[in-house]
Short mmCIF file of C-alpha atoms in Angstrom, two decimals:
data_model
loop_
_atom_site.label_atom_id
_atom_site.label_comp_id
_atom_site.label_asym_id
_atom_site.label_seq_id
_atom_site.Cartn_x
_atom_site.Cartn_y
_atom_site.Cartn_z
CA SER N 1 -83.29 35.30 -142.06
CA THR N 2 -81.53 34.58 -138.75
CA GLY N 3 -78.52 33.20 -140.61
CA PHE N 4 -75.23 31.63 -139.58
CA GLN N 5 -75.36 28.66 -137.21
CA ALA N 6 -78.97 29.40 -136.25
CA THR N 7 -79.86 28.44 -139.83
CA HIS N 8 -77.85 25.24 -139.47
CA MET N 9 -79.67 24.46 -136.22
CA ALA N 10 -83.02 24.79 -137.98
CA GLN N 11 -81.79 22.61 -140.85
CA ALA N 12 -80.51 20.03 -138.35
CA ALA N 13 -83.93 19.89 -136.68
CA ILE N 14 -85.55 19.32 -140.07
CA GLU N 15 -83.04 16.56 -140.85
CA ILE N 16 -83.66 14.83 -137.51
CA ASP N 17 -87.41 14.99 -138.06
CA ARG N 18 -86.93 13.49 -141.51
CA MET N 19 -85.12 10.48 -140.05
CA ARG N 20 -87.67 10.16 -137.24
CA HIS N 21 -90.67 10.20 -139.55
CA TRP N 22 -89.26 8.07 -142.36
CA ARG N 23 -91.17 4.88 -143.14
CA LEU N 24 -90.47 2.19 -145.71
CA SER N 25 -93.93 2.82 -147.17
CA GLN N 26 -92.63 6.16 -148.47
CA ILE N 27 -90.49 4.50 -151.13
CA PRO N 28 -91.53 2.25 -154.05
CA ILE N 29 -91.53 -1.52 -153.64
CA GLU N 30 -88.41 -3.07 -155.14
CA GLU N 31 -88.41 -6.47 -156.82
CA GLU N 32 -85.50 -7.78 -154.77
CA MET N 33 -87.22 -6.99 -151.45
CA ASP N 34 -88.26 -9.86 -149.19
CA ASP N 35 -91.96 -10.60 -149.49
CA ASP N 36 -92.52 -9.47 -145.89
CA PHE N 37 -91.37 -5.98 -146.77
CA LYS N 38 -93.85 -5.79 -149.62
CA GLU N 39 -96.80 -5.90 -147.21
CA MET N 40 -98.14 -2.42 -146.51
CA SER N 41 -98.69 -2.97 -142.79
CA ILE N 42 -95.04 -3.93 -142.35
CA ARG N 43 -93.82 -1.14 -144.60
CA GLN N 44 -95.74 1.45 -142.59
CA ASN N 45 -94.07 0.25 -139.38
CA THR N 46 -90.52 -0.14 -140.70
CA LYS N 47 -88.58 2.88 -139.46
CA CYS N 48 -85.22 4.49 -140.00
CA THR N 49 -82.48 3.07 -137.76
CA ILE N 50 -81.01 6.01 -135.82
CA PHE N 51 -77.39 5.90 -134.65
CA LEU N 52 -76.47 8.35 -131.88
CA SER N 53 -72.77 8.74 -131.15
CA TYR N 54 -71.07 11.09 -128.72
CA THR N 55 -67.76 11.80 -127.04
CA SER N 56 -67.21 11.13 -123.35
CA ASN N 57 -67.59 14.77 -122.27
CA MET N 58 -71.26 14.59 -123.20
CA ILE N 59 -71.76 12.07 -120.38
CA SER N 60 -69.50 14.04 -118.02
CA SER N 61 -71.78 17.04 -118.61
CA GLY N 62 -75.52 17.39 -118.19
CA VAL N 63 -76.08 16.19 -121.75
CA ARG N 64 -76.09 12.76 -120.09
CA GLU N 65 -79.65 13.38 -118.96
CA VAL N 66 -80.72 14.30 -122.49
CA ILE N 67 -79.17 11.11 -123.88
CA ARG N 68 -80.79 9.08 -121.12
CA PHE N 69 -84.20 10.54 -122.07
CA LEU N 70 -83.74 9.41 -125.67
CA VAL N 71 -82.64 5.92 -124.67
CA GLN N 72 -85.25 5.51 -121.96
CA HIS N 73 -88.03 6.17 -124.45
CA LYS N 74 -86.50 4.18 -127.31
CA MET N 75 -86.06 7.19 -129.57
CA VAL N 76 -82.70 5.98 -130.92
CA ASP N 77 -81.60 2.50 -131.98
CA CYS N 78 -77.86 2.37 -131.38
CA LEU N 79 -75.27 4.22 -129.27
CA VAL N 80 -71.55 4.65 -129.93
CA THR N 81 -69.19 6.30 -127.47
CA THR N 82 -65.73 6.12 -125.92
CA ALA N 83 -64.59 4.48 -122.67
CA GLY N 84 -65.14 7.73 -120.76
CA GLY N 85 -68.66 7.89 -122.16
CA ILE N 86 -69.32 4.52 -120.51
CA GLU N 87 -67.58 4.83 -117.16
CA GLU N 88 -68.68 8.39 -116.38
CA ASP N 89 -72.31 7.30 -116.56
CA PHE N 90 -71.78 4.58 -113.95
CA ILE N 91 -69.56 6.80 -111.81
CA LYS N 92 -72.33 9.41 -111.65
CA CYS N 93 -74.61 6.71 -110.21
CA LEU N 94 -72.07 6.16 -107.43
CA ALA N 95 -70.89 9.69 -106.64
CA PRO N 96 -71.49 13.27 -107.88
CA THR N 97 -69.53 15.35 -110.39
CA TYR N 98 -69.08 18.98 -109.33
CA VAL N 99 -69.14 22.27 -111.23
CA GLY N 100 -65.83 24.11 -110.98
CA ASP N 101 -64.12 26.54 -113.34
CA PHE N 102 -62.02 26.29 -116.48
CA ALA N 103 -59.39 28.47 -114.78
CA LEU N 104 -58.72 26.16 -111.82
CA ARG N 105 -55.03 25.24 -111.90
CA GLY N 106 -53.99 21.64 -112.33
CA LYS N 107 -51.03 21.86 -109.94
CA GLU N 108 -53.41 22.99 -107.18
CA LEU N 109 -56.05 20.34 -107.93
CA ARG N 110 -53.61 17.43 -108.19
CA PRO N 111 -52.57 17.42 -104.48
CA LEU N 112 -56.26 17.52 -103.56
CA GLY N 113 -57.02 14.41 -105.59
CA VAL N 114 -59.40 16.28 -107.90
CA ASN N 115 -59.53 15.79 -111.68
CA ARG N 116 -60.79 18.55 -114.00
CA ILE N 117 -62.93 17.94 -117.09
CA GLY N 118 -63.28 21.43 -118.54
CA ASN N 119 -65.13 23.28 -115.77
CA LEU N 120 -66.30 20.05 -114.10
CA LEU N 121 -64.53 18.38 -111.17
CA VAL N 122 -64.33 14.65 -110.40
CA PRO N 123 -62.63 13.57 -107.14
CA ASN N 124 -60.33 10.54 -107.20
CA GLU N 125 -62.66 8.96 -104.66
CA ASN N 126 -65.29 8.61 -107.40
CA TYR N 127 -63.00 6.32 -109.38
CA CYS N 128 -62.21 4.32 -106.23
CA LYS N 129 -65.93 3.72 -105.76
CA PHE N 130 -66.20 2.72 -109.41
CA GLU N 131 -63.38 0.21 -109.02
CA SER N 132 -64.98 -1.27 -105.90
CA TRP N 133 -68.23 -1.69 -107.82
CA LEU N 134 -66.69 -3.03 -111.04
CA LEU N 135 -64.12 -5.53 -109.74
CA PRO N 136 -66.56 -8.12 -108.33
CA ILE N 137 -68.54 -7.95 -111.59
CA LEU N 138 -65.39 -8.62 -113.62
CA HIS N 139 -64.76 -11.73 -111.53
CA LYS N 140 -68.29 -12.95 -112.31
CA LEU N 141 -67.78 -12.29 -116.01
CA ALA N 142 -64.47 -14.15 -115.97
CA ASP N 143 -66.22 -17.10 -114.31
CA GLU N 144 -68.85 -17.09 -117.06
CA GLN N 145 -66.12 -16.85 -119.69
CA GLU N 146 -64.67 -20.09 -118.36
CA ASP N 147 -68.07 -21.64 -119.14
CA GLN N 148 -67.55 -20.66 -122.82
CA LYS N 149 -69.25 -17.25 -122.64
CA ILE N 150 -67.68 -14.86 -125.15
CA TRP N 151 -67.66 -11.25 -123.99
CA THR N 152 -67.59 -8.21 -126.26
CA PRO N 153 -67.51 -4.54 -125.25
CA SER N 154 -71.22 -4.19 -126.07
CA LYS N 155 -72.11 -7.28 -124.03
CA LEU N 156 -70.02 -5.96 -121.15
CA ILE N 157 -71.81 -2.61 -121.26
CA HIS N 158 -75.20 -4.35 -121.42
CA ARG N 159 -74.31 -6.39 -118.33
CA LEU N 160 -73.03 -3.34 -116.44
CA GLY N 161 -76.27 -1.53 -117.27
CA LEU N 162 -78.22 -4.36 -115.66
CA GLU N 163 -75.86 -4.52 -112.67
CA ILE N 164 -76.06 -0.78 -111.90
CA ASN N 165 -79.88 -1.02 -111.68
CA ASP N 166 -80.21 2.77 -111.53
CA GLU N 167 -82.80 4.65 -113.58
CA SER N 168 -80.55 7.70 -113.83
CA SER N 169 -78.11 5.65 -115.94
CA VAL N 170 -78.06 5.83 -119.74
CA TYR N 171 -76.87 2.23 -119.93
CA TYR N 172 -79.44 0.89 -117.50
CA TRP N 173 -82.08 1.99 -120.00
CA ALA N 174 -80.03 0.78 -122.97
CA ALA N 175 -79.83 -2.68 -121.39
CA ARG N 176 -83.49 -2.67 -120.42
CA ASN N 177 -84.57 -1.60 -123.91
CA ASN N 178 -82.04 -3.80 -125.74
CA ILE N 179 -80.40 -0.84 -127.43
CA PRO N 180 -76.83 -1.85 -128.36
CA VAL N 181 -73.97 0.31 -127.13
CA PHE N 182 -70.70 0.05 -129.03
CA CYS N 183 -67.39 1.21 -127.60
CA PRO N 184 -64.50 0.14 -129.82
CA ALA N 185 -62.00 1.95 -127.55
CA ILE N 186 -63.27 0.44 -124.29
CA THR N 187 -59.72 0.19 -122.89
CA ASP N 188 -58.98 3.91 -123.34
CA GLY N 189 -60.08 5.08 -119.90
CA SER N 190 -60.57 4.07 -116.30
CA ILE N 191 -62.24 0.83 -117.43
CA GLY N 192 -59.09 0.04 -119.40
CA ASP N 193 -56.93 0.71 -116.33
CA MET N 194 -59.02 -1.73 -114.33
CA LEU N 195 -58.93 -4.33 -117.09
CA TYR N 196 -55.15 -3.94 -117.18
CA PHE N 197 -54.78 -4.68 -113.47
CA PHE N 198 -57.44 -7.39 -113.63
CA SER N 199 -55.52 -9.14 -116.41
CA TYR N 200 -52.83 -10.03 -113.86
CA LYS N 201 -55.46 -11.88 -111.81
CA ARG N 202 -57.68 -13.50 -114.43
CA ASN N 203 -57.52 -14.29 -118.14
CA PHE N 204 -60.35 -12.07 -119.37
CA ILE N 205 -60.95 -11.41 -123.08
CA LEU N 206 -63.13 -8.87 -124.89
CA ASP N 207 -63.80 -9.71 -128.56
CA ILE N 208 -63.96 -6.46 -130.56
CA VAL N 209 -64.41 -8.27 -133.88
CA GLN N 210 -67.87 -9.52 -132.87
CA ASP N 211 -68.86 -5.94 -132.13
CA VAL N 212 -67.66 -4.49 -135.43
CA ARG N 213 -69.64 -7.21 -137.16
CA ALA N 214 -72.71 -6.37 -135.05
CA ILE N 215 -72.69 -2.62 -135.77
CA ASN N 216 -71.93 -3.15 -139.47
CA ASP N 217 -74.74 -5.72 -139.75
CA LEU N 218 -77.12 -3.31 -138.02
CA ALA N 219 -76.38 -0.73 -140.70
CA VAL N 220 -76.41 -3.19 -143.61
CA HIS N 221 -79.79 -4.70 -142.73
CA ALA N 222 -81.50 -1.37 -141.99
CA LYS N 223 -83.93 -0.09 -144.63
CA ALA N 224 -82.79 3.47 -143.90
CA THR N 225 -80.28 4.93 -141.47
CA GLY N 226 -79.75 8.25 -139.77
CA MET N 227 -76.65 9.43 -137.93
CA ILE N 228 -76.60 12.01 -135.12
CA ILE N 229 -72.98 12.57 -134.15
CA LEU N 230 -71.89 14.78 -131.23
CA GLY N 231 -68.19 15.55 -131.45
CA GLY N 232 -65.54 13.91 -133.59
CA GLY N 233 -62.75 11.40 -133.58
CA LEU N 234 -63.50 7.73 -133.07
CA VAL N 235 -67.22 8.08 -132.35
CA LYS N 236 -67.76 9.98 -135.58
CA HIS N 237 -65.79 7.66 -137.81
CA HIS N 238 -67.05 4.41 -136.29
CA VAL N 239 -70.67 5.21 -137.13
CA CYS N 240 -69.81 6.63 -140.54
CA ASN N 241 -67.73 3.56 -141.38
CA ALA N 242 -70.55 1.20 -140.39
CA ASN N 243 -72.82 3.11 -142.78
CA LEU N 244 -70.22 2.83 -145.53
CA MET N 245 -71.06 -0.90 -145.51
CA ARG N 246 -74.54 -0.03 -146.85
CA ASN N 247 -73.28 2.61 -149.31
CA GLY N 248 -74.08 5.46 -146.97
CA ALA N 249 -76.55 6.80 -144.44
CA ASP N 250 -79.76 8.40 -145.67
CA PHE N 251 -79.74 11.16 -143.06
CA ALA N 252 -76.95 12.79 -141.04
CA VAL N 253 -76.43 15.56 -138.51
CA PHE N 254 -72.93 16.44 -137.31
CA LEU N 255 -72.62 18.68 -134.26
CA ASN N 256 -69.09 19.80 -133.36
CA THR N 257 -66.62 22.66 -133.41
CA GLY N 258 -64.00 20.94 -135.60
CA GLN N 259 -62.55 22.64 -138.67
CA GLU N 260 -61.47 20.88 -141.85
CA PHE N 261 -58.31 22.85 -142.66
CA ASP N 262 -56.09 20.32 -140.86
CA GLY N 263 -57.54 17.32 -142.73
CA SER N 264 -58.87 15.70 -139.56
CA ASP N 265 -61.87 13.40 -139.68
CA SER N 266 -63.26 15.28 -136.68
CA GLY N 267 -63.44 18.53 -138.63
CA ALA N 268 -64.52 17.05 -141.94
CA ARG N 269 -67.82 18.31 -143.33
CA PRO N 270 -70.53 15.83 -144.40
CA ASP N 271 -69.57 16.35 -148.04
CA GLU N 272 -66.28 14.57 -147.39
CA ALA N 273 -68.21 11.59 -146.00
CA ILE N 274 -70.27 11.51 -149.21
CA SER N 275 -67.04 11.10 -151.19
CA TRP N 276 -66.28 7.96 -149.18
CA GLY N 277 -69.77 6.50 -149.51
CA LYS N 278 -70.52 7.02 -145.82
CA ILE N 279 -73.49 9.29 -146.61
CA LYS N 280 -75.67 8.75 -149.67
CA MET N 281 -75.34 11.16 -152.58
CA HIS N 282 -79.04 12.08 -152.45
CA ALA N 283 -78.90 12.90 -148.72
CA LYS N 284 -79.19 16.40 -147.24
CA PRO N 285 -76.77 16.20 -144.31
CA VAL N 286 -76.22 19.12 -141.93
CA LYS N 287 -73.24 20.18 -139.86
CA VAL N 288 -73.79 22.56 -136.94
CA TYR N 289 -70.68 24.35 -135.70
CA ALA N 290 -71.50 24.68 -132.01
CA ASP N 291 -70.81 23.43 -128.51
CA ALA N 292 -72.96 20.31 -128.22
CA SER N 293 -73.67 20.98 -124.53
CA LEU N 294 -75.56 24.07 -125.71
CA ALA N 295 -76.97 22.93 -129.02
CA PHE N 296 -77.96 19.30 -128.52
CA PRO N 297 -80.52 19.86 -125.73
CA LEU N 298 -82.11 22.51 -127.96
CA LEU N 299 -82.17 20.14 -130.93
CA VAL N 300 -83.82 17.43 -128.83
CA ALA N 301 -86.39 19.93 -127.58
CA MET N 302 -87.12 20.95 -131.20
CA THR N 303 -87.54 17.34 -132.38
CA PHE N 304 -87.82 14.26 -130.17
CA ALA N 305 -89.21 16.02 -127.10
CA LYS N 306 -91.63 18.15 -129.09
CA ASP N 307 -93.89 15.18 -129.80
CA PHE N 308 -93.39 13.52 -126.42
CA SER N 309 -96.41 13.04 -124.19
CA SER N 310 -95.58 12.94 -120.48
CA THR N 311 -99.08 11.68 -119.66
CA ASN N 312 -98.61 8.28 -121.26
CA LEU N 313 -94.77 8.27 -121.12
CA SER N 314 -94.40 7.38 -124.78
CA PRO N 315 -93.08 9.29 -127.78
CA GLN N 316 -95.64 10.27 -130.38
CA ASN N 317 -94.94 9.89 -134.10
CA SER N 318 -91.41 8.68 -133.47
#
């Protein structure tokens, strides 16, 4: 009887547990299935493919550590984020982000070389360190491209995850665990600035078409899919659109503060996604209207972390 968004939080936890515990053995065998998927042992071990997408501020904030936990222990199968969601992870490996205040004035921070992200502060020096780290890697990638290597944003992120070699990084663990990370707007951030300047030195190409094929194929070939989406905009639509290719996701949790009155995709409720075929008609999707920096750690504690055993460092029943 708690009501309001507390009810939605509880429903979201149930929905996440449904996608975590789904197995192919729970549904009848279909004639058109490959013979392999008719064997009970395989059916019992075929899980739901979980897409986790999030806006860049989730990495700027402490939610980064929650996402890293999920990736480190292979609790999700695919990540989608923006350029800031990539670069801020690596920058935090090189230099700290500081807690400030929402009320700090931009015209006073600018002369100090300090950038504000909400109530977080990132000195310009952090981006200088990032550039110093990234530029030699870009030269190596350009060399490999000349040997016929084709780079995509996801392959770039995988390589950077290996290069950072830091266990505090989300993308170190994504690379180590072969969890794909898609960033269709890779140029919309500091990485894009560096690619812009680098383009005057070397002819370096990122193929985004290979990546859209990869994420769509991941959805199409999955036996069931679940979407956990923190925030809106590109990261929300990119995952939903990939699931449209399979006539909709089976499970979905949206967590954001967007409203639908302005017709934005960010504020759209799951029911709108059903009309497009991005979520299946039989699904029971949930939208939680809340700040993800508050709600998502609680949701993870209620679901993924609840069954996690720290003694053997492996998730149970996931």
